[in-house]
XYZ file of C-alpha atoms in Angstrom:
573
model
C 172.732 59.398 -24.516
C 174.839 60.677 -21.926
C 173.218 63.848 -21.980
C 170.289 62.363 -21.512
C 170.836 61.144 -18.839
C 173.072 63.477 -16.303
C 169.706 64.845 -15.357
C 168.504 62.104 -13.891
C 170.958 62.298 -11.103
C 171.088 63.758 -7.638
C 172.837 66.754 -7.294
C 175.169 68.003 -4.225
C 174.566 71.272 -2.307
C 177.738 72.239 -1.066
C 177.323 73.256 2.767
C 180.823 75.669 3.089
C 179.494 78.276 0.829
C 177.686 81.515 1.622
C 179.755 83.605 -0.421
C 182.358 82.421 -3.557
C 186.327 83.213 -3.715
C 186.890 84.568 -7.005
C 189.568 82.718 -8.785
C 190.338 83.527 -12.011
C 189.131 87.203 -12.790
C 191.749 87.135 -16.091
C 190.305 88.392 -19.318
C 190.607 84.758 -20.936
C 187.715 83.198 -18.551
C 184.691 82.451 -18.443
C 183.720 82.308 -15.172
C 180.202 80.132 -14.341
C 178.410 80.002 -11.635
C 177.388 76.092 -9.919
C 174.905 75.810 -7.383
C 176.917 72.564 -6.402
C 180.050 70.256 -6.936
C 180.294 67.640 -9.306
C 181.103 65.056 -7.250
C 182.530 62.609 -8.996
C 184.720 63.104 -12.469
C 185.464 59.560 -13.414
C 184.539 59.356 -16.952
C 182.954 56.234 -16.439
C 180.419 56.935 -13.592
C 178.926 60.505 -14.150
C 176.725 61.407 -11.975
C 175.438 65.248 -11.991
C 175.203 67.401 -14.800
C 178.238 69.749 -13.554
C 180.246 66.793 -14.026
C 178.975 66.013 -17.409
C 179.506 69.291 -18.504
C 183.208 68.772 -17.028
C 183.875 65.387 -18.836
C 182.638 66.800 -22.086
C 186.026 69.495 -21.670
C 188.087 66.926 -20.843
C 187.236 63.836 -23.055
C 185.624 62.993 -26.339
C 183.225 60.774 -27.476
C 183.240 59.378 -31.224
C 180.056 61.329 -31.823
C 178.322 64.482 -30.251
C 175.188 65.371 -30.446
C 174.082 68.852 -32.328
C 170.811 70.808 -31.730
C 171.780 73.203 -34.667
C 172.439 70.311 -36.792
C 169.223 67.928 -35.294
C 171.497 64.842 -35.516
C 174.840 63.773 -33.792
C 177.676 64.762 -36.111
C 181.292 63.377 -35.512
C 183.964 64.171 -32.986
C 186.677 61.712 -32.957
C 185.498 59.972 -35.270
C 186.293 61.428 -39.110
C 182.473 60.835 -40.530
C 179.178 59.648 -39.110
C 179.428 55.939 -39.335
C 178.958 53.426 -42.055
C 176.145 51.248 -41.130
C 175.969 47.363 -43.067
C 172.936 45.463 -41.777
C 173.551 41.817 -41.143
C 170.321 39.475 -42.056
C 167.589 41.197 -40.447
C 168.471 41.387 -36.577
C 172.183 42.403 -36.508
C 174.440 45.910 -38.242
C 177.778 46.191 -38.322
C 178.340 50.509 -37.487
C 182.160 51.234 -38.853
C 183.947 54.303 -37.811
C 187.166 55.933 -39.051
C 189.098 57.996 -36.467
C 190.234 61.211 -37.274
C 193.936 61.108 -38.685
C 194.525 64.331 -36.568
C 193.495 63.098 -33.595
C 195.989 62.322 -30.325
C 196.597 61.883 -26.835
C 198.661 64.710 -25.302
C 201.955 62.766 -25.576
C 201.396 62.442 -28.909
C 200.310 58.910 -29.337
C 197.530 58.444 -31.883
C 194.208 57.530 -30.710
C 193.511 54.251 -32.285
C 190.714 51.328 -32.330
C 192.331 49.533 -29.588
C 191.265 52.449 -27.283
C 187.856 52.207 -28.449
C 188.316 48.479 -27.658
C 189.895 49.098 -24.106
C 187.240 51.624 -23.319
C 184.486 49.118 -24.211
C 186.122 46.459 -22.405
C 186.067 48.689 -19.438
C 182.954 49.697 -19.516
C 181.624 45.721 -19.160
C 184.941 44.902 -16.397
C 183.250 43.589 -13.949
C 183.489 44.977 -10.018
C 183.781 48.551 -11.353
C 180.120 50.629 -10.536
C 179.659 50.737 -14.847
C 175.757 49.334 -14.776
C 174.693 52.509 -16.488
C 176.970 52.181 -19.258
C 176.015 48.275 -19.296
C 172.393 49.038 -19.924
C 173.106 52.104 -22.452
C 174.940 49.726 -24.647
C 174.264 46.433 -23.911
C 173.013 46.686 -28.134
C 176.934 46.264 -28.620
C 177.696 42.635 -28.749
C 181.510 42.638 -30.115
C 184.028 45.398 -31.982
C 185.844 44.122 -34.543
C 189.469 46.330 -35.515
C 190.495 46.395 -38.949
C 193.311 44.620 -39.505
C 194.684 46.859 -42.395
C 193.815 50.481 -40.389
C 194.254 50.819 -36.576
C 192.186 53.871 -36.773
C 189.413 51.589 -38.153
C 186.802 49.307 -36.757
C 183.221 48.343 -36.557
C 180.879 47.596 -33.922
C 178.969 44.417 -34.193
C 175.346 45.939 -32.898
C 171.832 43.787 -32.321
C 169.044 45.211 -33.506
C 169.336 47.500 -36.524
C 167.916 51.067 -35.041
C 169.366 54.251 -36.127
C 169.066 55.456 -32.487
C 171.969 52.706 -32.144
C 174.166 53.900 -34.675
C 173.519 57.582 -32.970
C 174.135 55.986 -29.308
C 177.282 53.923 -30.490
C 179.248 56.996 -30.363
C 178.707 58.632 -27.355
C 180.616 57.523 -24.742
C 184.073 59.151 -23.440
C 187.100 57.471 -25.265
C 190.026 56.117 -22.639
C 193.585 55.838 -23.395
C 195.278 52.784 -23.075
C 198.091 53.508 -22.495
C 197.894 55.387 -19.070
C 195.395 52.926 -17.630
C 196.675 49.537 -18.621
C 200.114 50.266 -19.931
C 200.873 46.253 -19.945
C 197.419 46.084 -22.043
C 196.917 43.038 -19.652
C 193.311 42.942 -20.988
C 194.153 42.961 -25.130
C 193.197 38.880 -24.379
C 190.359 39.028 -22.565
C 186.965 39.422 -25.292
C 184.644 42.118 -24.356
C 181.634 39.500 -23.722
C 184.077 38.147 -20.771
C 184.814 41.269 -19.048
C 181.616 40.874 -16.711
C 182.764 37.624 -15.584
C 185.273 37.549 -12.294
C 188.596 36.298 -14.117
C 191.756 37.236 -12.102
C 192.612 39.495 -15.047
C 189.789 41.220 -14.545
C 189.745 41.357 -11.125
C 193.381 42.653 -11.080
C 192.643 45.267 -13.040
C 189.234 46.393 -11.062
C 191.281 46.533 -8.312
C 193.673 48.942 -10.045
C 191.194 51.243 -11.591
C 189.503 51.822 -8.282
C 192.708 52.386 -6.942
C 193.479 55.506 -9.140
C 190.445 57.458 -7.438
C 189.700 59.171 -10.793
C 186.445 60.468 -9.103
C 188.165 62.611 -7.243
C 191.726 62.808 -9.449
C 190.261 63.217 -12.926
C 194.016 64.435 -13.986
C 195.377 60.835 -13.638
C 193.294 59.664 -16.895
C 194.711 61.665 -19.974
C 191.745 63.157 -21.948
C 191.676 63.647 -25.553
C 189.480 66.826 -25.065
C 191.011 70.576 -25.416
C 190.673 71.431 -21.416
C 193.041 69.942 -18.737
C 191.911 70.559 -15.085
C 194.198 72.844 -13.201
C 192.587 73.501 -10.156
C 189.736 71.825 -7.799
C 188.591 73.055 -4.600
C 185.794 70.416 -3.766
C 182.549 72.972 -2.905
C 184.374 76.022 -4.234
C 185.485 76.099 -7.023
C 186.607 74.110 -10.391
C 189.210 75.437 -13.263
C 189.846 74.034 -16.296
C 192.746 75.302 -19.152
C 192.633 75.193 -22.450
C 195.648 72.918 -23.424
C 198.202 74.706 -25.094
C 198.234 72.043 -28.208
C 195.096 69.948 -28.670
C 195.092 67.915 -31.683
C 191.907 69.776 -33.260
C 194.077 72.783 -33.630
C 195.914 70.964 -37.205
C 192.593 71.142 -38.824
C 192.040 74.162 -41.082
C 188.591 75.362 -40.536
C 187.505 73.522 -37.701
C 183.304 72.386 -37.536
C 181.729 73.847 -34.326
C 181.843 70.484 -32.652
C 186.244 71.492 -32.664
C 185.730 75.104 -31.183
C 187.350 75.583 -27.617
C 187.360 79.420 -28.031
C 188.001 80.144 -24.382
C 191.694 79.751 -22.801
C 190.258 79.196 -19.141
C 186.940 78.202 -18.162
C 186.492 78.720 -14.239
C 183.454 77.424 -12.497
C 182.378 78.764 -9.161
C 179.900 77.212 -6.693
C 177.821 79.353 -5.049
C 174.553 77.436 -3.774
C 172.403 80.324 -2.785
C 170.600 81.685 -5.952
C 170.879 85.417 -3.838
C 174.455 85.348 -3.501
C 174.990 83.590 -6.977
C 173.067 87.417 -8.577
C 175.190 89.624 -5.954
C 178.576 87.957 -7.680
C 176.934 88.241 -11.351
C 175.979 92.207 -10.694
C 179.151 92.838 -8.827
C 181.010 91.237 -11.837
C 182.768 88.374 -10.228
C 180.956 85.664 -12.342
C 180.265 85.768 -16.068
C 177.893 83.718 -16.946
C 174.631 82.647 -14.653
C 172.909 79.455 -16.206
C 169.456 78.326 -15.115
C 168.905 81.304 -12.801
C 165.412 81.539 -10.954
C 162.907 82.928 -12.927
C 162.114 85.682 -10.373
C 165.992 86.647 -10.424
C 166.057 86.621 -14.000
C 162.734 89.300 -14.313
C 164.175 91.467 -11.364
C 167.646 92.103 -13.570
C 166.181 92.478 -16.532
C 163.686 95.589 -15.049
C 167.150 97.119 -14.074
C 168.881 99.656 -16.168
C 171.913 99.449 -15.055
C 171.904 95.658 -15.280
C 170.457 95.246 -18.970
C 173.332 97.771 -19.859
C 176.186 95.138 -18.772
C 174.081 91.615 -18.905
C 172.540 89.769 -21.497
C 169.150 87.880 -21.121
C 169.269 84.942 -23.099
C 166.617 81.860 -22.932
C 166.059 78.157 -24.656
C 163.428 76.147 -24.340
C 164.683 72.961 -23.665
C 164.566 69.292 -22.907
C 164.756 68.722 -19.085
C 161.397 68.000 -17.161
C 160.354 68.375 -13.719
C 159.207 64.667 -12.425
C 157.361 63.078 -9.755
C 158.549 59.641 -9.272
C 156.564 57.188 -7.448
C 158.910 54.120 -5.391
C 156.767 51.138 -6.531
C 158.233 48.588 -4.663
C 156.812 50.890 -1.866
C 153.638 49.086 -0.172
C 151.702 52.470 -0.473
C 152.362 53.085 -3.881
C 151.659 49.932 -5.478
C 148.339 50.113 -7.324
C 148.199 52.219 -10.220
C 144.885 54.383 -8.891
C 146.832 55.223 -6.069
C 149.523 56.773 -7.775
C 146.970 58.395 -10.178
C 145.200 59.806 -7.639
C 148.410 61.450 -6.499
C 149.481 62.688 -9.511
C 145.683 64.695 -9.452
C 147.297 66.825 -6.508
C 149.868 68.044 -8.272
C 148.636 71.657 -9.574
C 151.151 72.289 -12.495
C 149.906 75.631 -13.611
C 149.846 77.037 -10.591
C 153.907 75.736 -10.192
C 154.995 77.214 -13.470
C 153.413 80.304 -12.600
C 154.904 80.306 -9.032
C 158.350 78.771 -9.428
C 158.829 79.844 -13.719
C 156.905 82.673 -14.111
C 154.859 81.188 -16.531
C 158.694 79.903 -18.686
C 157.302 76.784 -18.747
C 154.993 73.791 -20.556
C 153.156 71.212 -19.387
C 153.210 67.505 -21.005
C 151.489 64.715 -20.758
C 154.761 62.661 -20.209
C 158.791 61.833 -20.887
C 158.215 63.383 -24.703
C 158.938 67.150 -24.929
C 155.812 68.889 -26.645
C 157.932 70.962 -28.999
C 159.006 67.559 -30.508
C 155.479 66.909 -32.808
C 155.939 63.987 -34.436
C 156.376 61.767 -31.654
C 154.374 64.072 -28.526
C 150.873 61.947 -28.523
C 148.532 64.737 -28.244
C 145.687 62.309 -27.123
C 146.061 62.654 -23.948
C 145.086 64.919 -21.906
C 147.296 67.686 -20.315
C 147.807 66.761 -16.210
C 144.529 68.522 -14.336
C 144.745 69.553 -10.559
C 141.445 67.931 -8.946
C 141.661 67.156 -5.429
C 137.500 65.355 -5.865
C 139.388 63.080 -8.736
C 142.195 61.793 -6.511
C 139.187 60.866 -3.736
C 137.816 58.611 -6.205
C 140.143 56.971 -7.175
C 141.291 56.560 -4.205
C 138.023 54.621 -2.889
C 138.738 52.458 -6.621
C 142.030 51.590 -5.264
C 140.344 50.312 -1.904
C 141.519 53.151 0.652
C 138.817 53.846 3.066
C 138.301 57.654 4.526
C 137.653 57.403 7.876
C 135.797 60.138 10.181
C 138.995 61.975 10.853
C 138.997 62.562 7.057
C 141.997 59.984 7.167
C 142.653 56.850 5.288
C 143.108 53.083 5.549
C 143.280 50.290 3.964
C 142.898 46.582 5.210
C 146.122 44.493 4.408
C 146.036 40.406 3.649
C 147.198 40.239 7.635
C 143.835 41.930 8.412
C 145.985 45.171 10.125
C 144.302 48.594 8.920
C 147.387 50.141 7.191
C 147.381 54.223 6.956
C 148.312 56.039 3.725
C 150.727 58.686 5.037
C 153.354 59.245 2.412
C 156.978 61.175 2.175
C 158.318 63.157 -0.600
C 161.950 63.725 -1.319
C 164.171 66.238 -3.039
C 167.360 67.703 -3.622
C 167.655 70.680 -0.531
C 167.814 73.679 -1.461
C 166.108 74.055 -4.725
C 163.642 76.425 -5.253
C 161.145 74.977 -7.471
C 161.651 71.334 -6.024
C 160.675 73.312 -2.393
C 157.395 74.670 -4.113
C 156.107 71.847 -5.357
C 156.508 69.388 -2.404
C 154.640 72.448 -0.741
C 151.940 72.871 -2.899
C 151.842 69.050 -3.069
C 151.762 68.407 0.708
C 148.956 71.413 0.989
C 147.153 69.526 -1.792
C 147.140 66.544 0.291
C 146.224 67.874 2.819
C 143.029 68.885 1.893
C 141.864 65.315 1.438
C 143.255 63.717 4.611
C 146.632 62.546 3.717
C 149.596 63.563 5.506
C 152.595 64.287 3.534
C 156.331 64.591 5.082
C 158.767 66.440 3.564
C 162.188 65.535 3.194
C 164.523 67.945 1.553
C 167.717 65.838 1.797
C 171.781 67.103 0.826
C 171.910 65.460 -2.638
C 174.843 62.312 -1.868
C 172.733 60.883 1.050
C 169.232 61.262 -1.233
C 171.543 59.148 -4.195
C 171.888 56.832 -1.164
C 168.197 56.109 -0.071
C 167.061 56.305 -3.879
C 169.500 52.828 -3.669
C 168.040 51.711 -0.880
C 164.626 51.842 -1.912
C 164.112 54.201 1.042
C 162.443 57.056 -1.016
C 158.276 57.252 -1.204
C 157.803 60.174 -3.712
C 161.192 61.573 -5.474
C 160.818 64.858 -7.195
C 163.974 65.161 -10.200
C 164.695 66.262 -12.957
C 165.076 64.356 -16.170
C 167.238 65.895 -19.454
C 166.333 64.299 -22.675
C 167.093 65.653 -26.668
C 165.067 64.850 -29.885
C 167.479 62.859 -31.899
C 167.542 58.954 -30.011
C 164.477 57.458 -27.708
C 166.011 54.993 -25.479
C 164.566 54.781 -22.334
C 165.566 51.627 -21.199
C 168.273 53.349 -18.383
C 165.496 55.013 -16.722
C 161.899 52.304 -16.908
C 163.266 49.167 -17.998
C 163.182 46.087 -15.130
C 166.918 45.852 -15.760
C 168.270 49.095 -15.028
C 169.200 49.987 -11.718
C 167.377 51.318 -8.661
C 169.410 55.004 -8.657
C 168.401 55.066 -12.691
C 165.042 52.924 -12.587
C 164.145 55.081 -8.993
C 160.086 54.072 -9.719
C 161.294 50.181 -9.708
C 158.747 50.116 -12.875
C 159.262 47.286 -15.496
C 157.509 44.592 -16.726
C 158.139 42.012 -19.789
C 155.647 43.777 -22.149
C 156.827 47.655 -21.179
C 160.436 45.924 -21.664
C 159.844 44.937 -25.152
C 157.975 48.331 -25.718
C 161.284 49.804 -24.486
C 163.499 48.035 -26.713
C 160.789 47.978 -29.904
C 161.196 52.010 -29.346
C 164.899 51.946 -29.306
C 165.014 49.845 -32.313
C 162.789 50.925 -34.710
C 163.900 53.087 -37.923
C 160.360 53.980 -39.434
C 159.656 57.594 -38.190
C 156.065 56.112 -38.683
C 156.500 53.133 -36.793
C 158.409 54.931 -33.943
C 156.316 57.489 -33.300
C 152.852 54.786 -32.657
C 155.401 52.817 -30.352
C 156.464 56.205 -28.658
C 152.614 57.066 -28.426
C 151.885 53.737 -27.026
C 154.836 54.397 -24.551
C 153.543 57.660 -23.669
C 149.892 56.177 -23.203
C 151.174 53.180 -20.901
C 153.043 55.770 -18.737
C 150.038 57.866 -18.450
C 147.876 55.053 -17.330
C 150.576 53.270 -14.995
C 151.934 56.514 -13.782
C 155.663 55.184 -12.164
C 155.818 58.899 -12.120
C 154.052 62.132 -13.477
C 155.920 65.144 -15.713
C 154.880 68.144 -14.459
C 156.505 70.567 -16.799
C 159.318 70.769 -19.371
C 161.540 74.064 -18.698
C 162.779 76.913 -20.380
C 166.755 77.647 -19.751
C 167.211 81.003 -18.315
C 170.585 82.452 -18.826
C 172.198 85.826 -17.714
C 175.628 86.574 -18.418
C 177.866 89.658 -18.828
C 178.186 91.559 -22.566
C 182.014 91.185 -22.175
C 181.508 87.592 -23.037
C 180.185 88.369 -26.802
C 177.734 86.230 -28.480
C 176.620 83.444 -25.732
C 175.019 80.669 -27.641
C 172.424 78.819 -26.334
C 170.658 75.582 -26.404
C 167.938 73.257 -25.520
C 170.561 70.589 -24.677
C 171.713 70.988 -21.100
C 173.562 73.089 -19.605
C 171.855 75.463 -21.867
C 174.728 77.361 -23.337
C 178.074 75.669 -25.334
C 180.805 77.182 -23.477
C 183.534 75.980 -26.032
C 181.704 78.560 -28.657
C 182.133 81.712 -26.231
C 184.706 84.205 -28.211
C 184.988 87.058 -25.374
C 185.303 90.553 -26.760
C 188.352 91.493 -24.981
C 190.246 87.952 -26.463
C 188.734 88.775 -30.125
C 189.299 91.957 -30.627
């Protein structure tokens, strides 16, 4: 789930940059190029996919998800869990930690971190509402009194997608956080509410600034951080014992090949080729598709670089504010979404490395992609009528009103927002404003540095958002993103109602392929028609990086490559 998720946040372009200092140009890295910071590296509150890439190094969940494998396969934990169903609304998911696994000081990592992490995630006055809705399905974890590696999660609902999403969140230690283990007393179910306990220790956990001092909470992942330079730069090392190392032939989830992994950020995509040609970066992920033709046409540059791609699981969106006056009624944001001209974009902004859907489920994924509908059409005439449905009325300088309850005239003149500086978020709000254009309706743009955008997504100050979302085939939960519960940063469309809420959580837990792919059909069909936004394309991961680093393999899962599998030629021969 969390890598589901990282894509639906707002990423930061870093201003100082115009050209990147080199850090690490040792044989033993792997040097990546970031088109922005990370922002924030508290385990807990993960907000851009650099920094979920970054948490994955230093941390590790219970489970991890495997596109080789099509199924999450274990981490910490020794096996996939066992899974006893309780009468017919409840399961009770055990898991077994790995014997080998430990802190760095040695201590083992036991069920009562699982507990404390849990407990955590629900402490109330700490910014954790994502993790609230991803596993609000947990109601209670229950240690085993004969095995402190041992213990089960007491789950509602009985979904497989459950057992999958039980796993995946970042395991804390205990130890360093509350080292009086002042909350041991205190049930999970009471963490939300404001006991002084729990206030205390809000107060202390805000305190550490782990945003912005990651190193002050102990990971149980093979990297350590060793150096950040906010908007420059970001080095991790490869710790010099990590618990994995005991086991004898390690599973591919274990593999941390590389001894330093050194991440640059360079915003402009120009710059970002000059360093990868010049041989200061490594490793280039989602490079513009125009970059990415123009290197591989060079022979000098096919001789040292390799041209890998993925198709993956991360869609371009148009999201629609609904709590917006404007935006409303359902024509009008259908007749929007007939101004968006999507194969003209993914021949102008991919190259044609791209594929339409008709919504949140990739194509490539058959059984549950409902081919019914039909792919989105560019047809200016078909947004004017439905625009006249919704009640707008074109007036003779082509523009258009509509009367309110107050009997004011009010104007439909909308804004669309994006991350600046992203090239294929800057072509479609083009196209898209053009499009409008030639129909009467004025469109601002508002291309906005990516912490203040976060910031009027909260505020409900955001007409039109254009994002991108990250999703993988193996769980369907979609409640952080469209259910009435989840937040406004998540939930940016403000869409939920109490029959697409129960559609959302019938998805989420049903275990009949059969029965879960009508619901996700349904799902698909309801988001067509209500349109709280509009997928324009799913992508295709783009990745150039230098033959020095061996075999680079790829994926559909984001970032598109698994750095931890990278054996570089120099360190393996």
């Amino acid at each position: 789930m969390k890598r589901i998720l990282a894509g639906l946040f707002l990423l930061l372009w870093s201003s100082l940059v115009g050209c990147s200092t080199t850090v690490s140009s040792a044989p033993d890295a792997v040097r990546i190029r970031w088109a922005r910071d990370p922002e924030n590296l508290d385990p807990l509150i993960v907000k851009t996919s650099g920094a979920l890439e970054v948490i994955s190094l230093l941390h590790c969940s219970l489970l991890q998800p495997s596109e080789a494998k099509g199924e999450y396969v274990p981490w910490l934990a020794q096996d996939f869990p066992q899974v006893t169903r309780i009468g017919d609304s409840l399961m009770q998911v055990t898991y077994q930690v790995r014997p080998e696994a430990t802190w760095d000081n040695g201590k083992p990592i036991l069920a009562s971190d699982v507990v404390f992490t849990l407990k955590v995630m629900h402490c109330a006055g700490l910014p954790t509402e994502l993790d609230q809705a991803r596993f609000g399905f947990v109601r209670d974890i229950l240690p085993d009194a004969n095995d402190p590696r041992r213990f089960s999660l007491l789950c509602r609902g009985q979904s497989i997608d459950f057992v999958r999403s039980s796993g995946d969140f970042s395991i804390l230690p205990e130890y360093a956080l509350d080292p009086e283990a002042t909350l041991r007393a205190i049930p999970v179910a009471a963490m939300g509410k404001p006991l002084p306990v729990v206030q205390a220790f809000a107060q202390r956990y805000l305190a550490g600034d782990f945003a912005r001092h990651p190193e002050r909470v102990p990971g149980s992942g093979p990297y350590q951080l060793e150096n950040w330079q906010p908007g420059r730069q970001l080095t991790l090392t490869r710790k010099p014992t990590w618990w994995a190392d005991r086991i004898s032939s390690p599973p591919p989830q274990l593999w941390a090949y590389p001894h330093r992994i050194n991440y640059q950020i360079i915003p402009e995509a120009a710059t970002a080729v000059l360093a990868l040609r010049r041989g200061d970066i490594d490793l280039y992920p989602l490079i513009p598709a125009t970059e990415f033709a123009r290197l591989q046409q060079s022979p000098s540059d096919r001789e040292r670089l390799q041209f890998l791609t993925a198709d993956s699981y991360e869609c371009l969106t148009a999201n629609f504010n609904m709590r917006n006056s404007l935006l409303q009624d359902q024509l009008t944001r259908q007749a929007l979404s007939y101004l968006f001209n999507v194969p003209a974009l993914i021949k102008a902004s991919q190259l044609g490395h791209a594929y339409p859907s008709v919504g949140l489920i990739s194509p490539s994924v058959k059984q549950y992609y409902n081919d019914s509908l039909p792919l989105p059409t560019h047809s200016p005439d078909q947004a004017v009528r439905l625009l006249q449905q919704a009640g707008w009325q074109r007036q003779p300088d082509r523009s258009w009103v509509k009367p309110s309850a107050s009997g004011t005239k009010q104007p439909l003149r909308l804004s669309i927002s994006y991350r600046a500086g992203e090239p294929s978020f800057e072509t479609t709000a083009l196209q898209f404003q053009a499009a409008a254009a030639t129909i009467g309706i004025p469109i601002d743009l508002r291309p906005t540095e990516a912490s203040l955008l976060s910031q009027q997504v909260l505020q409900g100050k955001v007409q039109i958002l254009l994002r991108n979302m990250h999703g993988q085939p193996f769980a369907y939960d979609f409640t952080p993103i469209l259910h009435s519960q989840s937040t406004d940063l998540y939930n940016a469309s403000g869409f939920g109602t109490p029959s697409s809420d129960r559609l959302i959580e019938d998805i989420a837990q049903e275990n009949s392929p059969q029965r879960k792919a009508q619901l996700l059909r349904k799902f698909q069909r309801l988001i067509y028609e209500e349109r709280p936004l509009t997928v324009l394309y799913f992508l295709q991961y783009r990745i150039a990086a230098a033959r020095r680093l061996g075999k680079v393999p790829v994926s559909g899962l984001m970032p598109g490559y698994v750095v931890t599998s990278i054996r570089l030629d120099s360190v393996a021969n």
